[in-house]
XYZ file of C-alpha atoms in Angstrom:
784
model
C 253.121 18.059 26.349
C 255.802 18.027 29.052
C 254.697 16.649 32.417
C 256.302 18.697 35.199
C 257.685 16.748 38.129
C 256.827 18.167 41.552
C 259.386 17.296 44.214
C 258.765 17.559 47.945
C 261.005 16.429 50.786
C 260.620 17.393 54.412
C 263.368 17.597 57.020
C 262.783 17.691 60.767
C 265.368 19.367 62.989
C 265.212 18.146 66.575
C 267.262 20.142 69.062
C 266.893 21.107 72.679
C 265.488 24.656 72.487
C 262.118 25.271 70.865
C 259.624 28.004 70.264
C 256.075 27.559 71.484
C 254.379 28.036 68.151
C 254.931 27.728 64.431
C 254.681 29.626 61.150
C 256.315 28.761 57.857
C 258.527 30.700 55.463
C 259.528 29.839 51.905
C 263.200 30.447 50.981
C 264.288 30.506 47.294
C 266.650 27.698 46.324
C 267.132 24.028 47.255
C 268.315 23.211 50.796
C 271.914 22.590 49.697
C 272.107 25.495 47.221
C 270.131 28.560 48.416
C 269.657 31.324 45.845
C 270.347 34.677 47.545
C 270.008 36.528 44.223
C 266.337 35.468 43.916
C 263.819 37.691 45.749
C 261.851 36.284 48.664
C 258.434 34.861 47.936
C 255.373 36.995 48.667
C 252.789 35.639 51.104
C 249.395 36.116 49.459
C 247.472 35.228 52.577
C 248.108 33.608 55.931
C 245.188 32.050 57.806
C 245.543 30.437 61.228
C 242.755 28.529 62.966
C 243.356 27.300 66.513
C 241.172 25.133 68.730
C 242.196 24.841 72.386
C 240.403 22.382 74.604
C 241.601 21.746 78.152
C 245.266 22.571 77.494
C 245.531 20.778 74.130
C 245.674 22.957 71.029
C 245.146 22.024 67.401
C 246.548 24.567 64.946
C 245.761 24.628 61.241
C 247.851 26.904 58.999
C 246.900 27.802 55.435
C 249.419 29.891 53.428
C 249.769 30.779 49.760
C 253.178 31.870 48.432
C 253.845 33.685 45.132
C 257.096 33.396 43.175
C 258.137 36.982 42.400
C 261.141 35.914 40.277
C 261.065 36.045 36.485
C 262.019 32.388 36.218
C 261.138 28.977 37.569
C 262.740 28.253 40.929
C 263.062 25.570 43.552
C 262.347 26.560 47.155
C 262.825 25.395 50.736
C 259.918 25.678 53.155
C 260.999 26.219 56.783
C 258.553 25.585 59.582
C 259.502 26.166 63.271
C 257.710 23.401 65.137
C 256.655 23.694 68.794
C 257.959 21.381 71.482
C 255.469 18.799 72.760
C 253.671 18.809 69.403
C 252.577 16.188 66.909
C 252.095 16.955 63.204
C 248.764 15.554 62.120
C 248.754 16.684 58.503
C 251.190 18.390 56.118
C 250.499 19.096 52.474
C 251.719 21.184 49.586
C 249.206 21.740 46.820
C 251.044 22.190 43.520
C 249.154 22.191 40.231
C 246.271 20.517 42.010
C 248.473 17.742 43.394
C 248.794 17.014 47.088
C 252.307 15.814 47.973
C 253.295 13.711 50.990
C 256.086 14.533 53.491
C 259.366 12.687 54.006
C 261.637 13.082 57.047
C 265.426 13.419 57.015
C 268.078 12.989 59.683
C 268.728 15.697 62.291
C 272.418 16.384 61.530
C 271.751 16.877 57.829
C 268.870 19.219 58.657
C 271.062 21.372 60.907
C 273.732 21.617 58.208
C 271.160 22.606 55.584
C 269.649 25.297 57.785
C 272.996 26.940 58.506
C 273.937 26.779 54.820
C 270.716 28.597 53.945
C 271.602 31.319 56.427
C 275.131 31.712 55.054
C 273.873 32.006 51.506
C 270.879 34.253 52.191
C 272.859 36.440 54.633
C 269.626 37.393 56.412
C 270.308 37.937 60.142
C 266.605 37.606 60.955
C 266.967 33.839 60.482
C 269.102 33.675 63.640
C 265.974 33.831 65.804
C 265.088 30.295 64.665
C 268.480 28.665 65.299
C 267.936 25.811 67.745
C 264.219 25.436 67.053
C 262.498 22.256 65.958
C 262.078 23.012 62.257
C 260.457 21.187 59.351
C 262.080 21.718 55.973
C 260.191 21.069 52.771
C 261.902 21.050 49.366
C 259.403 22.218 46.734
C 260.050 22.101 42.976
C 259.222 23.561 40.530
C 257.504 26.895 41.149
C 257.027 28.782 37.862
C 257.546 32.536 37.491
C 254.505 34.233 39.006
C 253.252 30.849 40.180
C 251.595 30.051 43.504
C 251.999 27.226 46.004
C 249.542 26.569 48.803
C 250.927 24.984 51.961
C 248.784 23.604 54.784
C 249.889 22.070 58.053
C 247.988 20.888 61.109
C 249.599 20.004 64.410
C 248.477 19.322 67.978
C 250.362 20.600 70.985
C 250.228 20.073 74.731
C 250.309 23.630 76.071
C 252.194 24.676 79.171
C 250.073 25.008 82.313
C 251.537 26.831 85.283
C 249.716 28.352 88.262
C 246.342 27.992 86.478
C 247.641 29.829 83.390
C 247.715 28.261 79.915
C 250.118 29.724 77.320
C 249.873 29.521 73.522
C 252.409 31.099 71.126
C 252.225 31.431 67.359
C 255.264 33.120 65.750
C 253.809 35.390 63.111
C 257.212 37.036 62.847
C 258.340 34.798 59.984
C 256.100 36.849 57.682
C 258.808 39.531 57.763
C 260.466 37.388 55.069
C 257.646 38.093 52.600
C 258.815 40.057 49.544
C 255.767 42.316 49.748
C 253.319 43.080 52.563
C 250.995 40.174 53.345
C 247.617 40.972 51.849
C 245.670 39.177 54.569
C 246.688 37.815 57.956
C 243.868 36.224 59.963
C 244.125 34.487 63.352
C 241.074 32.849 64.954
C 241.230 30.872 68.174
C 238.458 29.132 70.099
C 238.931 28.111 73.749
C 236.898 25.457 75.556
C 237.692 24.822 79.217
C 236.201 22.486 81.792
C 237.161 25.061 84.439
C 235.791 28.629 84.369
C 237.895 31.009 82.264
C 239.018 34.123 84.131
C 241.485 36.324 82.214
C 242.399 36.188 78.532
C 245.473 38.231 77.801
C 247.577 38.862 74.690
C 250.750 40.890 75.412
C 251.833 40.981 71.763
C 248.800 42.086 69.728
C 245.596 44.059 70.101
C 243.214 41.112 69.762
C 239.427 40.928 70.030
C 238.200 38.696 72.869
C 234.656 37.384 73.266
C 233.844 35.329 76.358
C 230.556 33.757 75.321
C 230.178 32.118 78.728
C 232.409 31.082 81.599
C 233.832 28.054 79.729
C 233.932 29.243 76.119
C 235.774 32.121 74.464
C 237.073 33.233 71.093
C 240.122 35.332 70.259
C 240.616 36.940 66.850
C 243.127 39.151 65.125
C 243.306 40.464 61.571
C 245.562 42.811 59.644
C 245.933 43.608 55.956
C 248.840 44.740 53.781
C 251.434 44.474 56.557
C 254.538 42.474 57.414
C 253.820 40.943 60.833
C 257.075 41.091 62.789
C 256.049 39.915 66.241
C 255.031 36.484 67.520
C 251.459 36.255 68.770
C 251.447 35.214 72.427
C 248.215 34.315 74.202
C 247.487 33.482 77.839
C 244.284 32.445 79.507
C 243.716 31.623 83.146
C 241.150 29.404 84.835
C 239.656 29.861 88.269
C 236.662 28.734 90.288
C 236.737 31.997 92.260
C 234.298 34.797 91.405
C 237.324 36.998 90.659
C 240.112 35.099 88.929
C 243.532 36.430 90.005
C 246.801 35.238 88.444
C 250.454 36.206 88.443
C 253.163 36.254 85.744
C 256.801 37.098 86.533
C 260.146 37.919 84.960
C 263.427 38.003 86.896
C 267.094 37.825 85.969
C 269.380 36.290 88.552
C 270.724 38.831 91.011
C 268.327 41.573 89.853
C 264.998 42.839 91.164
C 262.065 41.098 89.491
C 259.027 42.206 87.520
C 255.473 40.949 87.871
C 252.143 41.231 86.099
C 248.961 40.608 88.080
C 245.788 39.795 86.118
C 242.338 39.991 87.691
C 239.007 39.429 85.963
C 235.445 38.347 86.794
C 235.010 34.635 86.160
C 231.240 34.173 86.138
C 230.276 37.299 84.258
C 226.684 36.560 83.325
C 225.530 35.470 86.769
C 227.520 37.725 89.069
C 225.621 40.673 90.551
C 226.806 44.218 89.892
C 227.659 46.566 92.741
C 224.879 49.187 93.067
C 226.227 52.655 92.310
C 225.350 56.333 92.349
C 225.883 58.116 89.038
C 225.727 61.883 88.486
C 225.781 63.000 84.842
C 226.994 66.583 84.341
C 226.525 68.007 80.839
C 227.618 71.324 79.340
C 224.750 73.130 77.540
C 226.531 76.429 76.895
C 226.160 78.150 73.525
C 229.291 76.544 72.084
C 227.561 73.156 72.375
C 224.827 74.147 69.891
C 224.015 72.156 66.784
C 225.385 68.634 66.288
C 227.269 68.653 69.606
C 224.189 69.019 71.806
C 222.252 66.540 69.654
C 224.946 63.887 70.090
C 225.274 64.716 73.787
C 221.540 64.160 74.278
C 221.754 60.782 72.492
C 224.767 59.735 74.572
C 223.105 60.776 77.831
C 219.934 58.879 76.868
C 222.008 55.734 76.263
C 223.675 56.090 79.670
C 220.376 56.529 81.503
C 218.862 53.538 79.697
C 221.887 51.450 80.779
C 221.396 52.037 84.523
C 220.866 48.938 86.660
C 217.620 48.659 88.696
C 219.509 49.065 91.998
C 221.382 52.196 90.836
C 220.544 55.776 91.765
C 221.236 58.754 89.505
C 221.055 62.488 88.920
C 221.448 64.667 85.809
C 222.908 68.175 86.005
C 223.135 70.559 83.059
C 224.999 73.844 83.102
C 225.721 77.010 81.172
C 225.926 80.243 83.178
C 223.232 78.695 85.393
C 222.891 75.174 86.751
C 219.798 72.968 86.445
C 219.141 69.467 87.748
C 216.718 66.698 86.885
C 215.811 66.108 90.544
C 216.390 67.562 93.969
C 218.415 64.517 95.004
C 219.451 61.130 93.661
C 216.635 59.200 91.973
C 216.135 55.449 91.943
C 216.579 53.945 88.477
C 212.965 52.810 88.258
C 211.145 52.695 84.874
C 209.035 55.790 85.591
C 212.042 57.915 86.595
C 214.045 56.647 83.608
C 211.251 57.732 81.260
C 211.025 61.114 82.975
C 214.794 61.507 82.653
C 214.663 60.801 78.911
C 211.999 63.473 78.492
C 214.101 65.949 80.504
C 217.174 65.195 78.377
C 215.258 65.756 75.137
C 214.519 69.314 76.256
C 218.161 70.351 76.701
C 219.123 73.368 74.559
C 222.519 75.009 74.163
C 222.787 78.649 75.208
C 224.788 80.899 77.518
C 228.303 80.698 78.985
C 230.087 78.025 81.048
C 230.098 77.678 84.861
C 231.964 74.431 85.535
C 232.641 75.197 89.207
C 228.971 75.553 90.177
C 227.986 72.422 88.249
C 230.665 70.284 89.927
C 229.738 71.742 93.342
C 226.178 70.454 92.944
C 227.437 67.093 91.637
C 229.577 66.656 94.765
C 226.558 67.408 96.980
C 224.566 64.604 95.365
C 227.017 61.895 96.502
C 226.245 59.352 99.202
C 228.550 57.248 101.326
C 226.599 53.995 101.002
C 228.010 52.934 97.624
C 230.508 53.950 94.910
C 229.878 57.335 93.321
C 230.649 58.058 89.666
C 230.497 61.588 88.266
C 230.513 61.725 84.443
C 231.112 65.271 83.158
C 231.108 66.488 79.544
C 232.266 69.929 78.384
C 233.588 71.552 75.208
C 235.448 74.573 76.558
C 236.916 76.652 79.354
C 234.927 78.159 82.256
C 233.595 81.598 81.324
C 231.111 82.224 84.163
C 231.304 82.028 87.959
C 234.736 80.904 89.120
C 237.010 80.956 86.046
C 240.436 80.379 87.617
C 241.322 76.775 86.795
C 243.461 76.255 89.900
C 240.682 77.518 92.150
C 238.131 75.202 90.537
C 240.387 72.212 91.160
C 241.013 73.314 94.754
C 237.279 73.795 95.370
C 236.571 70.341 93.970
C 239.148 68.769 96.269
C 237.720 70.580 99.320
C 234.184 69.407 98.517
C 235.343 65.839 98.053
C 237.146 65.840 101.397
C 234.038 67.086 103.206
C 232.523 63.672 102.463
C 235.687 61.614 102.188
C 233.832 58.436 103.138
C 231.865 58.669 99.846
C 234.209 56.893 97.407
C 234.155 58.989 94.231
C 235.551 58.721 90.724
C 235.262 61.597 88.243
C 235.235 60.753 84.530
C 235.583 63.730 82.196
C 234.863 64.075 78.475
C 236.520 66.974 76.651
C 234.821 67.748 73.332
C 236.720 69.478 70.525
C 239.991 71.404 70.582
C 238.975 74.278 72.882
C 239.330 72.313 76.125
C 242.326 72.639 78.435
C 243.740 69.110 78.674
C 245.856 69.868 81.755
C 242.815 71.169 83.632
C 240.548 68.246 82.728
C 243.286 65.673 83.321
C 243.949 67.038 86.794
C 240.214 67.121 87.552
C 239.887 63.428 86.738
C 243.226 62.177 88.107
C 242.789 63.943 91.448
C 239.443 62.168 91.774
C 240.544 58.632 90.771
C 239.072 58.833 87.291
C 240.227 59.462 83.761
C 239.667 62.081 81.065
C 238.658 61.139 77.514
C 238.836 63.477 74.539
C 236.477 63.602 71.566
C 238.040 65.142 68.468
C 235.937 67.180 66.020
C 235.961 64.246 63.579
C 234.678 61.811 66.227
C 231.162 61.091 67.446
C 230.316 62.246 70.971
C 227.509 59.701 71.163
C 229.708 56.767 70.123
C 232.592 57.648 72.429
C 230.525 58.392 75.540
C 228.225 55.413 75.002
C 231.146 53.029 74.495
C 232.837 54.294 77.656
C 229.739 54.081 79.814
C 228.931 50.571 78.596
C 232.291 49.494 80.032
C 231.741 51.022 83.492
C 228.015 50.443 83.843
C 228.365 47.177 85.800
C 231.031 47.276 88.525
C 231.860 43.886 90.046
C 234.559 44.841 92.559
C 235.206 48.370 93.853
C 237.741 50.039 96.170
C 240.433 47.508 95.278
C 243.651 46.868 97.180
C 246.382 44.221 96.812
C 248.501 42.661 99.555
C 251.645 40.768 98.514
C 252.264 38.967 101.781
C 255.958 38.390 102.491
C 257.075 39.879 99.159
C 258.346 43.465 98.969
C 256.501 44.755 95.903
C 256.677 48.345 94.646
C 256.556 50.721 91.686
C 253.029 49.688 90.658
C 251.300 50.792 87.467
C 248.603 51.915 87.482
C 249.398 53.819 90.663
C 245.764 53.585 91.808
C 243.779 50.441 91.051
C 240.573 51.120 89.110
C 237.280 49.427 89.855
C 236.726 46.079 88.129
C 233.775 45.908 85.731
C 231.932 43.152 83.883
C 233.768 42.198 80.716
C 237.001 43.908 81.785
C 240.199 42.909 83.521
C 242.881 44.629 85.550
C 246.515 44.393 84.465
C 248.823 45.531 87.280
C 252.587 45.710 86.642
C 255.279 46.240 89.246
C 258.685 45.277 90.658
C 259.634 42.945 93.507
C 262.743 42.980 95.668
C 265.358 40.339 94.811
C 265.791 39.681 98.554
C 262.185 38.571 99.060
C 261.692 35.803 96.502
C 259.568 32.757 97.256
C 255.984 31.618 97.681
C 253.410 33.821 99.348
C 249.711 34.565 99.415
C 248.649 37.445 97.143
C 245.302 38.855 98.241
C 242.993 41.116 96.235
C 240.381 42.874 98.389
C 237.384 44.978 97.456
C 233.647 45.480 97.739
C 231.169 43.301 95.852
C 227.390 43.421 95.787
C 227.453 41.231 98.907
C 229.929 43.353 100.861
C 233.679 43.277 101.423
C 235.530 40.234 100.063
C 239.073 38.852 99.817
C 240.347 36.844 96.843
C 243.637 35.092 97.627
C 246.004 32.992 95.521
C 249.235 31.156 96.307
C 251.899 32.763 94.108
C 255.578 32.158 93.381
C 257.985 35.078 92.995
C 260.985 33.175 91.587
C 264.661 33.930 91.981
C 265.124 33.498 88.236
C 262.616 33.266 85.402
C 263.180 34.864 82.007
C 260.553 33.472 79.641
C 258.046 36.360 79.775
C 260.495 39.002 78.556
C 257.687 41.340 77.468
C 256.845 42.118 81.125
C 259.827 44.461 81.799
C 259.103 46.381 78.585
C 255.419 46.863 79.420
C 256.326 47.949 82.946
C 258.873 50.441 81.584
C 256.355 51.772 79.058
C 253.803 52.383 81.796
C 256.332 54.065 84.057
C 257.589 56.312 81.258
C 254.006 57.320 80.446
C 253.406 58.177 84.094
C 256.664 60.176 84.300
C 255.804 62.111 81.137
C 252.395 62.964 82.563
C 254.042 64.160 85.776
C 256.319 66.407 83.692
C 253.412 67.594 81.527
C 251.075 68.443 84.389
C 253.502 69.545 87.118
C 256.496 70.875 85.216
C 259.869 69.484 84.295
C 262.571 68.554 86.791
C 265.937 66.897 86.307
C 265.154 63.772 88.332
C 262.113 62.889 86.227
C 263.919 63.599 82.959
C 266.880 61.456 84.034
C 264.559 58.536 84.732
C 262.766 58.903 81.371
C 266.123 58.921 79.565
C 267.353 55.875 81.495
C 264.233 53.777 80.968
C 263.714 54.819 77.353
C 267.320 53.997 76.532
C 267.472 50.697 78.405
C 264.216 49.297 77.021
C 264.257 50.878 73.547
C 261.157 53.034 74.054
C 260.927 56.272 72.082
C 260.090 59.471 73.942
C 260.780 63.145 73.308
C 263.728 62.738 75.668
C 265.333 59.756 73.908
C 264.651 60.304 70.186
C 267.932 62.158 69.734
C 269.730 58.912 70.589
C 268.756 57.589 67.160
C 270.765 60.384 65.520
C 274.399 60.025 64.513
C 276.905 61.667 66.809
C 279.618 61.288 69.395
C 279.242 59.670 72.794
C 278.418 62.164 75.547
C 278.832 62.213 79.289
C 275.926 61.706 81.669
C 275.565 65.448 82.276
C 275.625 66.258 78.553
C 273.016 63.602 77.855
C 270.609 65.013 80.413
C 271.177 68.558 79.164
C 270.294 67.500 75.624
C 267.253 65.614 76.871
C 266.027 68.696 78.751
C 266.601 71.033 75.795
C 263.014 70.818 74.458
C 261.583 72.914 77.293
C 263.866 75.787 76.344
C 261.868 76.160 73.138
C 258.548 76.488 74.964
C 256.395 74.568 77.398
C 253.940 71.801 76.667
C 250.707 72.929 75.027
C 247.438 72.602 76.913
C 244.845 73.106 74.137
C 244.258 71.914 70.587
C 244.799 68.667 68.701
C 248.485 68.750 69.556
C 247.770 68.821 73.302
C 245.202 66.024 73.016
C 247.677 63.864 71.069
C 250.477 64.348 73.585
C 248.096 63.467 76.414
C 246.704 60.431 74.553
C 250.231 59.187 73.823
C 251.158 59.365 77.510
C 247.926 57.624 78.481
C 248.497 54.888 75.888
C 251.894 54.188 77.453
C 250.411 54.102 80.966
C 247.737 51.619 79.856
C 250.130 49.487 77.790
C 248.953 45.875 77.962
C 250.575 44.655 74.743
C 253.490 45.446 72.448
C 251.383 46.462 69.437
C 251.959 50.219 69.855
C 255.609 50.228 70.930
C 257.487 53.111 69.305
C 254.374 54.489 67.647
C 252.814 57.867 68.289
C 249.478 59.584 67.719
C 249.575 62.576 65.410
C 247.431 65.708 65.698
C 244.529 64.081 63.851
C 244.526 61.063 66.155
C 246.127 58.633 63.683
C 248.897 56.264 64.821
C 252.278 56.589 63.112
C 255.228 54.188 63.368
C 258.766 55.311 64.162
C 262.082 53.972 62.860
C 265.541 54.249 64.409
C 264.778 52.705 67.793
C 263.343 49.274 68.513
C 262.829 46.763 71.271
C 264.033 43.175 70.944
C 263.189 40.962 73.902
C 263.594 43.200 76.923
C 266.418 45.226 75.371
C 266.452 48.442 73.390
C 268.422 48.893 70.164
C 269.242 52.218 68.509
C 270.300 52.668 64.884
C 273.346 54.894 64.503
C 275.300 55.319 61.265
C 273.769 52.119 59.879
C 274.689 50.051 62.933
C 272.181 48.741 65.475
C 273.574 49.334 68.958
C 272.447 47.698 72.197
C 271.016 50.730 73.983
C 272.878 49.891 77.178
C 276.079 50.636 75.258
C 274.930 54.220 74.862
C 275.150 54.307 78.654
C 278.807 54.679 79.477
C 281.959 56.251 78.124
C 283.455 56.229 74.652
C 285.989 53.612 75.725
C 283.226 51.198 76.699
C 281.875 51.231 73.127
C 285.010 49.517 71.851
C 284.185 45.826 71.221
C 286.055 43.146 73.129
C 285.602 40.820 70.204
C 284.666 41.350 66.543
C 282.860 38.609 64.626
C 282.383 38.398 60.868
C 278.701 38.161 59.974
C 277.509 34.692 58.879
C 280.888 33.126 59.643
C 281.276 30.037 61.781
C 281.992 32.379 64.719
C 278.578 33.977 64.179
C 276.906 30.575 64.368
C 278.979 29.660 67.417
C 277.482 32.655 69.223
C 273.986 31.510 68.216
C 274.608 27.961 69.403
C 276.441 28.794 72.644
C 274.199 31.704 73.683
C 270.646 30.834 72.504
C 269.231 33.603 74.682
C 270.715 36.243 72.352
C 269.433 34.780 69.072
C 266.582 37.277 68.911
C 269.161 40.066 69.257
C 271.459 38.563 66.644
C 268.490 38.736 64.282
C 268.415 42.551 64.523
C 271.099 43.180 61.904
C 274.352 41.944 60.378
C 275.911 45.225 61.564
C 275.420 44.988 65.296
C 276.967 46.034 68.606
C 275.554 43.917 71.439
C 276.205 43.033 75.078
C 276.612 39.317 75.849
C 277.053 38.646 79.579
C 278.334 42.204 79.877
C 280.922 41.757 77.099
C 280.785 44.075 74.066
C 280.578 42.043 70.852
C 280.498 43.495 67.344
C 278.990 41.692 64.344
C 280.058 43.137 61.007
C 281.775 42.671 57.667
C 285.131 42.035 59.329
C 286.215 40.036 62.337
C 286.901 36.532 63.566
C 285.629 33.690 61.448
C 285.981 31.107 64.235
C 285.961 31.429 68.024
C 288.342 29.399 70.154
C 287.169 27.491 73.208
C 288.964 30.057 75.403
C 287.142 32.952 73.726
C 283.770 31.265 74.217
C 284.614 30.537 77.840
C 285.549 34.188 78.359
C 282.185 35.302 76.952
C 280.348 32.838 79.200
C 281.869 34.448 82.286
C 279.943 37.618 83.287
C 281.922 40.834 82.873
C 282.896 42.534 86.113
C 281.803 45.989 84.902
C 278.998 46.558 82.400
C 279.115 50.344 82.631
C 276.111 51.810 84.388
C 277.148 55.465 84.181
C 274.927 57.368 81.816
C 276.479 58.626 78.600
C 274.804 58.984 75.236
C 275.539 59.712 71.612
C 273.612 62.885 70.858
C 272.663 64.271 67.488
C 274.463 67.113 65.818
C 272.298 70.256 66.043
C 270.049 70.847 63.044
C 270.586 74.220 61.466
C 267.703 76.621 61.306
C 265.476 75.872 58.319
C 266.770 72.309 57.932
C 264.223 69.531 58.419
C 264.848 67.224 61.361
C 265.264 63.489 60.984
C 262.161 61.252 61.210
C 263.120 60.251 64.741
C 263.147 63.895 65.821
C 260.021 64.850 63.879
C 257.810 62.423 65.789
C 258.326 64.286 69.019
C 255.503 66.728 68.414
C 253.001 63.916 68.341
C 254.689 62.169 71.246
C 254.815 64.792 73.911
C 254.138 68.211 72.565
C 257.448 69.902 73.194
C 259.324 71.647 70.408
C 262.934 70.671 70.054
C 265.034 73.732 69.317
C 266.772 71.903 66.481
C 263.625 70.568 64.743
C 261.837 73.191 62.685
C 259.362 70.683 61.284
C 257.933 69.754 64.689
C 255.184 72.343 64.599
C 253.956 71.052 61.254
C 253.892 67.471 62.550
C 252.462 68.113 65.995
C 250.256 71.170 65.545
């Protein structure tokens, strides 16, 4: 029997720049002779376990790779290692054998890494140039064989302004030959100081704060290719409300900020007593399962009232009934009586929304926050039926007792509700509308929502930024802060008012009015948190689209949507045409093409299509992470991904004729699209760009057919061009260009002939915003 020899050697690259986390990839071929003709290995599973205790993290990675080639191969394992980290254990399990690691010299490691890139010709590898990287040579791996790799390292995490940051780059899994069957991330946090906010801008994670000093964060996905690094922040604070600031600012430009606020001592802190009026539709259309689920949901809400709360229940059809003659204290006897009253609700008659909301407004009191929770499944058919008049009446009644702070939360059930009407009802009264599709449970959706708002901690919030000129906030109006929740406020700050200042959050607690102040730095330059501008732009675009949807289109709003969507690579119904092939257009032509959808008909107000367009806009306005960028909700409420436009760092890129183009280069004239310098992909010149301009490595990873701005200079990466850059050429690129072209001009699509299906980028528009492009016949099938 032949005894197979298993070879393992590990190389450590030590250079200046480094990522803040690590994840390995297995490249076919030995370090000095990569095998580009051999397919990438498939990652069978990828498990990450992280323990963070007082700013020190220990990360354990467990990966299994499968050789998809039809022959035995050698492979190179690449592992980007964080700065300030110490490897505690590294092992490759091959045929039951555990192999030890061996380190090689830095210069040899750098040479090997660049040779791998030249041979593999995969531009995505550019994002790791300059990182500390382990390299493991693994041999042999039989056809169809597996190798399990485990590594454990400890890292001293960055701590700035009471915020701890942890990053794990899951993005290397994009090199898997097939989707990763199982990706699991579990993190436990132990802190000697109370934990305030836990925030993940990259992924939609689950967070459980078991007490004020312990928390867990988890994330799982199956059969996907993770393409985004997982970034996690948590803040510590001894204040009852932990408030913290994150910033992003390029030199000479206005800055961006993200303000996080969350209760610190959740279990012990008293809730603010509140008045709650439940308003439920019992018209005939609510009969059957709808009214049964509504009764269950209302029972849950009543059972969740705090002892100091007061409440009322109003039901309506063509007549209005109430549980009491005024607000009732949430005492056990009244709660039991309310449950009995709810159980007797029957669906019959027509719908008088105006009269029901009039009585709800009368029940308010000025001594505490007032929440009105209204549920309906249709349009008004009795009493006042004009939607504008109902909204006007509601506003008048609110103003008659303006001192009674009021938020109106609306639930629209089914597809027969008018989303514009219900959205305006909630937005004009500092609340939000939620929609329950026919396939969804009324009980589950209402109960989940009420559980989140049942215990307010801080109400009537306001923020003062001291000496800093801050503006363009999203959300426009701060919501109340509840137990188990946090507020994420994004905005801009003036480049002329940088520096340290006191940021003060004010509001009402159970003990009265309180201020929560922190000392914050608004820097003149800080570019690490590059996700902040994109999240801010996403929220602003969502707000602009809602303004257009609810108030009608105007050129100024459309112009701003086009500008932001183009600059930050965010897909909207006004920017999708940019992903089509075509000629460069002038600013006026671009806006005309963006406004064309309204010529085919206005936005819909009813049906699954209308609910999807509203939910898409709301998702953008609430954006707290990058997980849903350039995705849209279809008519059935399912999320769909979109190709042709993407965000890398804080920049947008658009695919046109097979080339990925820096979106800012679609803003200008045709002459400005001509590159100042052309570089041959994977040549020495390509690597010179990566080494001299490490800030653009993530952009260089977009494609090997690329048009990108570097310091305002237009650079093209492609099959032809310079193989080496001279010192003078590098120096010229390092000097900022005097004119980067800020005049709007775009490459529009050629019109689609009648009966011809639109491209995927155009087809998504129905789900995105509910307007029918004149050139996209398939929109109605996609969007409803």
